[in-house]
Amino acid sequence: MASIYTRRLPARWIRLIVLHPGSGPDPIEFHFNETRIDDPPPFQALSYVWGDPTFCCVSHCSGNSVSITQSLFDALRHFRLPDAELTIWADAVCINQADMEERGEQVQLMREIYSRAAGVVVWLGPDAEGHA
């Protein structure tokens, strides 16, 4: 499986998910927009329950398959728009978790990421009946 990360982010840069339109069972597809934190495009910051850390669900980033957790998969499916792209920041994917140097630098920016977001969306998971 090819890596979805093409490079380590420069200092004070972030990766944003540009979530492609879709609904219901449509696949989760996105691409990245790398941008300076000082002047980002409008985006939503996603705060969500990580839940089971097992990577069980497949999504697609610029044509490459990537496994994500059920909780993130459900959140992206819930918040995506049916007819327009949505720009969103989610730590588990926007930060290369396997790159300890990038991860350390990005964690230092998290307060600023949330404060510069146009809004913060929260995903606590589906209700007891499995509805969002």
Coordinates of N, CA and C in Angstrom, one line a residue:
M1 N 0.9 -1.2 0.0 CA 0.0 0.0 0.0 C 0.9 1.2 0.0
A2 N 0.7 2.1 -0.9 CA 1.5 3.4 -1.0 C 1.2 4.3 0.1
S3 N 2.2 5.0 0.6 CA 1.9 6.0 1.6 C 1.1 7.2 1.1
I4 N 0.2 7.7 1.9 CA -0.5 8.9 1.4 C 0.2 10.2 1.7
Y5 N 1.4 10.1 2.4 CA 2.2 11.2 2.8 C 3.3 11.4 1.8
T6 N 3.4 12.4 1.1 CA 4.5 12.6 0.1 C 5.7 13.3 0.7
R7 N 5.6 13.9 1.8 CA 6.7 14.6 2.5 C 6.4 14.9 3.9
R8 N 7.5 15.2 4.7 CA 7.3 15.8 6.0 C 6.9 17.2 5.8
L9 N 5.9 17.7 6.6 CA 5.4 19.0 6.5 C 6.5 20.0 7.0
P10 N 6.7 21.1 6.3 CA 7.6 22.2 6.7 C 7.1 22.8 8.0
A11 N 7.9 23.5 8.7 CA 7.5 24.1 10.0 C 6.3 25.0 9.8
R12 N 5.3 24.9 10.6 CA 4.1 25.7 10.6 C 3.2 25.5 9.4
W13 N 3.3 24.3 8.9 CA 2.4 23.9 7.8 C 1.5 22.8 8.4
I14 N 0.3 22.7 7.8 CA -0.6 21.6 8.2 C -1.2 21.0 7.0
R15 N -1.7 19.8 7.1 CA -2.4 19.1 6.1 C -3.9 19.1 6.4
L16 N -4.7 19.5 5.4 CA -6.1 19.5 5.5 C -6.7 18.4 4.6
I17 N -7.7 17.7 5.0 CA -8.5 16.8 4.2 C -9.5 17.6 3.4
V18 N -9.5 17.4 2.1 CA -10.5 17.9 1.2 C -11.4 16.7 0.9
L19 N -12.5 16.6 1.6 CA -13.4 15.5 1.6 C -14.3 15.6 0.3
H20 N -14.3 14.6 -0.5 CA -15.1 14.7 -1.7 C -16.5 14.4 -1.4
P21 N -17.4 15.0 -2.2 CA -18.9 14.8 -2.0 C -19.3 13.3 -2.0
G22 N -20.3 13.0 -1.3 CA -20.8 11.7 -1.3 C -22.0 11.6 -0.3
S23 N -22.6 10.4 -0.3 CA -23.7 10.2 0.7 C -23.9 8.7 0.8
G24 N -24.5 8.3 1.9 CA -24.8 6.9 2.2 C -23.6 6.0 2.0
P25 N -23.7 5.0 1.2 CA -22.7 4.0 1.1 C -21.5 4.4 0.2
D26 N -21.6 5.6 -0.4 CA -20.5 6.0 -1.3 C -19.2 5.9 -0.6
P27 N -18.1 5.5 -1.3 CA -16.8 5.4 -0.6 C -16.4 6.8 -0.1
I28 N -15.6 6.7 1.0 CA -15.0 7.9 1.5 C -13.7 8.3 0.7
E29 N -13.7 9.4 0.0 CA -12.6 9.8 -0.8 C -12.2 11.2 -0.5
F30 N -10.9 11.4 -0.5 CA -10.4 12.8 -0.2 C -9.0 13.0 -0.8
H31 N -8.6 14.2 -0.8 CA -7.2 14.5 -1.1 C -6.7 15.5 -0.1
F32 N -5.4 15.7 0.0 CA -4.8 16.7 1.0 C -4.6 18.0 0.3
N33 N -4.7 19.0 1.2 CA -4.3 20.4 0.8 C -3.3 20.8 1.9
E34 N -2.0 21.0 1.6 CA -1.0 21.4 2.5 C -1.0 22.9 2.5
T35 N -1.0 23.5 3.7 CA -1.1 25.0 3.8 C -0.4 25.5 5.0
R36 N 0.0 26.7 5.0 CA 0.6 27.4 6.2 C -0.5 27.6 7.2
I37 N -0.2 27.3 8.5 CA -1.2 27.5 9.5 C -1.5 29.0 9.7
D38 N -0.6 29.9 9.3 CA -0.8 31.3 9.5 C -1.9 31.9 8.6
D39 N -2.2 31.2 7.5 CA -3.2 31.7 6.5 C -3.9 30.6 5.8
P40 N -4.6 29.7 6.6 CA -5.2 28.6 6.0 C -6.5 29.0 5.3
P41 N -7.0 28.1 4.3 CA -8.3 28.3 3.8 C -9.3 28.0 4.8
P42 N -10.6 28.3 4.7 CA -11.6 28.0 5.7 C -11.7 26.4 5.8
F43 N -11.7 26.0 7.1 CA -11.8 24.5 7.3 C -12.5 24.3 8.6
Q44 N -13.0 23.1 8.8 CA -13.6 22.6 10.0 C -12.6 21.7 10.7
A45 N -12.4 21.9 12.0 CA -11.6 21.0 12.8 C -12.5 19.9 13.4
L46 N -12.1 18.7 13.3 CA -12.9 17.6 13.8 C -12.4 17.1 15.1
S47 N -13.2 17.1 16.1 CA -12.9 16.5 17.4 C -13.8 15.3 17.5
Y48 N -13.2 14.1 17.7 CA -14.0 12.9 17.8 C -13.4 11.9 18.7
V49 N -14.3 11.0 19.1 CA -13.9 9.9 20.0 C -13.1 8.9 19.1
W50 N -11.8 8.6 19.5 CA -11.0 7.7 18.7 C -11.6 6.3 18.8
G51 N -12.1 5.9 19.9 CA -12.8 4.6 20.0 C -11.7 3.4 19.8
D52 N -12.2 2.3 19.3 CA -11.3 1.2 19.0 C -10.2 1.6 18.0
P53 N -9.0 1.4 18.4 CA -7.9 1.9 17.6 C -7.6 1.0 16.4
T54 N -8.4 0.0 16.2 CA -8.2 -0.9 15.0 C -8.5 -0.2 13.7
F55 N -7.6 -0.3 12.8 CA -7.8 0.3 11.4 C -8.6 -0.7 10.6
C56 N -9.9 -0.4 10.5 CA -10.7 -1.4 9.9 C -11.5 -1.0 8.6
C57 N -11.4 0.3 8.4 CA -12.3 0.8 7.3 C -11.4 1.4 6.2
V58 N -11.7 1.2 5.0 CA -10.9 1.7 3.9 C -11.5 3.0 3.3
S59 N -10.6 4.0 3.2 CA -11.0 5.2 2.5 C -9.9 5.4 1.4
H60 N -10.1 6.4 0.6 CA -9.2 6.6 -0.5 C -8.7 8.0 -0.6
C61 N -7.4 8.2 -0.6 CA -6.7 9.5 -0.6 C -5.9 9.6 -1.9
S62 N -6.4 10.5 -2.8 CA -5.7 10.7 -4.1 C -5.5 9.3 -4.8
G63 N -6.4 8.4 -4.7 CA -6.4 7.2 -5.4 C -5.7 6.1 -4.7
N64 N -5.1 6.4 -3.5 CA -4.4 5.3 -2.7 C -5.4 4.9 -1.6
S65 N -5.4 3.6 -1.3 CA -6.3 3.1 -0.2 C -5.6 3.4 1.1
V66 N -6.3 3.8 2.1 CA -5.8 4.0 3.4 C -6.8 3.5 4.4
S67 N -6.3 2.8 5.4 CA -7.2 2.3 6.5 C -7.3 3.3 7.6
I68 N -8.5 3.5 8.1 CA -8.8 4.4 9.2 C -9.7 3.7 10.2
T69 N -9.8 4.3 11.4 CA -10.6 3.6 12.4 C -12.1 3.8 12.1
Q70 N -12.9 2.9 12.7 CA -14.4 3.0 12.5 C -14.9 4.3 12.9
S71 N -14.4 4.9 14.0 CA -14.9 6.2 14.5 C -14.7 7.3 13.5
L72 N -13.4 7.3 12.9 CA -13.1 8.4 12.0 C -13.9 8.2 10.7
F73 N -14.1 6.9 10.3 CA -14.8 6.6 9.1 C -16.3 7.1 9.2
D74 N -16.9 6.8 10.4 CA -18.3 7.2 10.7 C -18.4 8.7 10.7
A75 N -17.4 9.4 11.3 CA -17.4 10.9 11.4 C -17.4 11.5 10.0
L76 N -16.4 11.0 9.1 CA -16.3 11.6 7.8 C -17.5 11.3 7.0
R77 N -18.1 10.1 7.1 CA -19.3 9.8 6.4 C -20.5 10.7 6.8
H78 N -20.5 11.0 8.1 CA -21.6 11.8 8.7 C -21.5 13.3 8.2
F79 N -20.3 13.8 8.3 CA -20.1 15.2 8.0 C -19.9 15.6 6.5
R80 N -19.6 14.6 5.7 CA -19.4 15.0 4.3 C -20.6 15.5 3.6
L81 N -20.5 16.3 2.6 CA -21.6 17.0 2.0 C -22.0 16.2 0.7
P82 N -23.2 16.2 0.3 CA -23.7 15.4 -0.8 C -23.2 15.9 -2.1
D83 N -23.0 17.3 -2.2 CA -22.8 17.9 -3.5 C -21.7 18.9 -3.5
A84 N -20.8 18.9 -2.5 CA -19.7 19.9 -2.5 C -18.6 19.3 -1.6
E85 N -17.4 19.8 -1.9 CA -16.2 19.3 -1.0 C -16.3 20.0 0.3
L86 N -15.7 19.3 1.3 CA -15.7 19.9 2.7 C -14.2 19.8 3.1
T87 N -13.7 20.9 3.6 CA -12.3 20.9 4.0 C -12.3 20.7 5.6
I88 N -11.6 19.7 6.0 CA -11.6 19.3 7.4 C -10.3 18.9 7.9
W89 N -10.0 19.1 9.2 CA -8.7 18.7 9.8 C -9.1 17.6 10.8
A90 N -8.4 16.5 10.7 CA -8.6 15.4 11.6 C -7.2 14.8 12.0
D91 N -6.8 14.9 13.2 CA -5.5 14.6 13.6 C -4.9 13.2 13.1
A92 N -5.8 12.2 13.2 CA -5.3 10.8 12.9 C -4.8 10.7 11.4
V93 N -5.3 11.5 10.5 CA -5.0 11.4 9.1 C -4.1 12.6 8.7
C94 N -4.4 13.8 9.2 CA -3.7 15.0 8.8 C -2.3 15.0 9.3
I95 N -2.0 14.3 10.4 CA -0.7 14.2 10.9 C -0.2 12.8 10.5
N96 N 1.0 12.7 10.0 CA 1.6 11.4 9.7 C 2.0 10.8 11.0
Q97 N 1.2 9.9 11.6 CA 1.4 9.4 12.9 C 2.7 8.5 13.0
A98 N 3.2 8.0 11.8 CA 4.4 7.2 11.8 C 5.6 8.0 11.8
D99 N 5.6 9.3 11.6 CA 6.7 10.2 11.6 C 6.8 10.9 12.9
M100 N 7.6 10.4 13.8 CA 7.6 11.0 15.2 C 8.0 12.5 15.2
E101 N 8.9 12.9 14.3 CA 9.3 14.3 14.2 C 8.1 15.2 13.8
E102 N 7.4 14.8 12.7 CA 6.3 15.5 12.3 C 5.2 15.5 13.3
R103 N 4.9 14.4 13.9 CA 3.9 14.3 15.0 C 4.2 15.2 16.1
G104 N 5.4 15.3 16.6 CA 5.8 16.2 17.7 C 5.5 17.7 17.3
E105 N 5.9 18.0 16.1 CA 5.7 19.4 15.6 C 4.3 19.7 15.5
Q106 N 3.5 18.8 14.9 CA 2.0 19.1 14.7 C 1.3 19.1 16.0
V107 N 1.6 18.3 17.0 CA 1.0 18.4 18.3 C 1.1 19.8 18.9
Q108 N 2.3 20.4 18.7 CA 2.6 21.7 19.2 C 1.6 22.8 18.6
L109 N 1.1 22.5 17.4 CA 0.3 23.4 16.7 C -1.2 23.2 16.9
M110 N -1.6 22.1 17.6 CA -3.0 21.8 17.7 C -3.9 22.9 18.3
R111 N -3.4 23.6 19.3 CA -4.2 24.7 19.9 C -4.5 25.7 18.8
E112 N -3.5 26.0 18.0 CA -3.6 27.0 17.0 C -4.5 26.5 15.8
I113 N -4.4 25.2 15.5 CA -5.2 24.6 14.5 C -6.7 24.8 14.9
Y114 N -7.1 24.4 16.1 CA -8.4 24.6 16.5 C -8.9 26.0 16.6
S115 N -8.0 26.9 17.0 CA -8.4 28.3 17.0 C -8.5 29.0 15.7
R116 N -7.8 28.5 14.7 CA -7.9 29.1 13.3 C -9.0 28.4 12.5
A117 N -9.5 27.3 12.9 CA -10.6 26.7 12.2 C -11.8 27.6 12.1
A118 N -12.5 27.5 11.0 CA -13.8 28.3 10.8 C -14.8 27.8 11.8
G119 N -14.7 26.5 12.2 CA -15.6 25.9 13.1 C -15.0 24.6 13.6
V120 N -15.6 24.1 14.7 CA -15.2 22.8 15.2 C -16.4 21.9 15.2
V121 N -16.3 20.7 14.6 CA -17.4 19.8 14.6 C -17.0 18.6 15.5
V122 N -17.9 18.1 16.2 CA -17.7 17.0 17.2 C -18.4 15.8 16.9
W123 N -17.8 14.7 16.9 CA -18.4 13.4 16.6 C -18.2 12.5 17.9
L124 N -19.3 12.1 18.5 CA -19.3 11.3 19.7 C -19.7 9.8 19.3
G125 N -20.1 9.6 18.0 CA -20.5 8.3 17.6 C -22.0 8.2 17.4
P126 N -22.4 7.1 16.8 CA -23.9 6.9 16.6 C -24.6 6.7 17.9
D127 N -25.9 7.0 17.9 CA -26.7 6.7 19.2 C -26.8 5.2 19.4
A128 N -27.6 4.9 20.4 CA -27.7 3.5 20.8 C -28.3 2.6 19.6
E129 N -29.1 3.3 18.8 CA -29.8 2.5 17.7 C -28.9 2.5 16.4
G130 N -27.7 3.2 16.5 CA -26.8 3.2 15.4 C -27.0 4.3 14.4
H131 N -27.8 5.3 14.8 CA -28.0 6.5 14.0 C -27.1 7.6 14.4
A132 N -26.7 8.5 13.5 CA -25.8 9.6 13.8 C -26.5 10.6 14.6

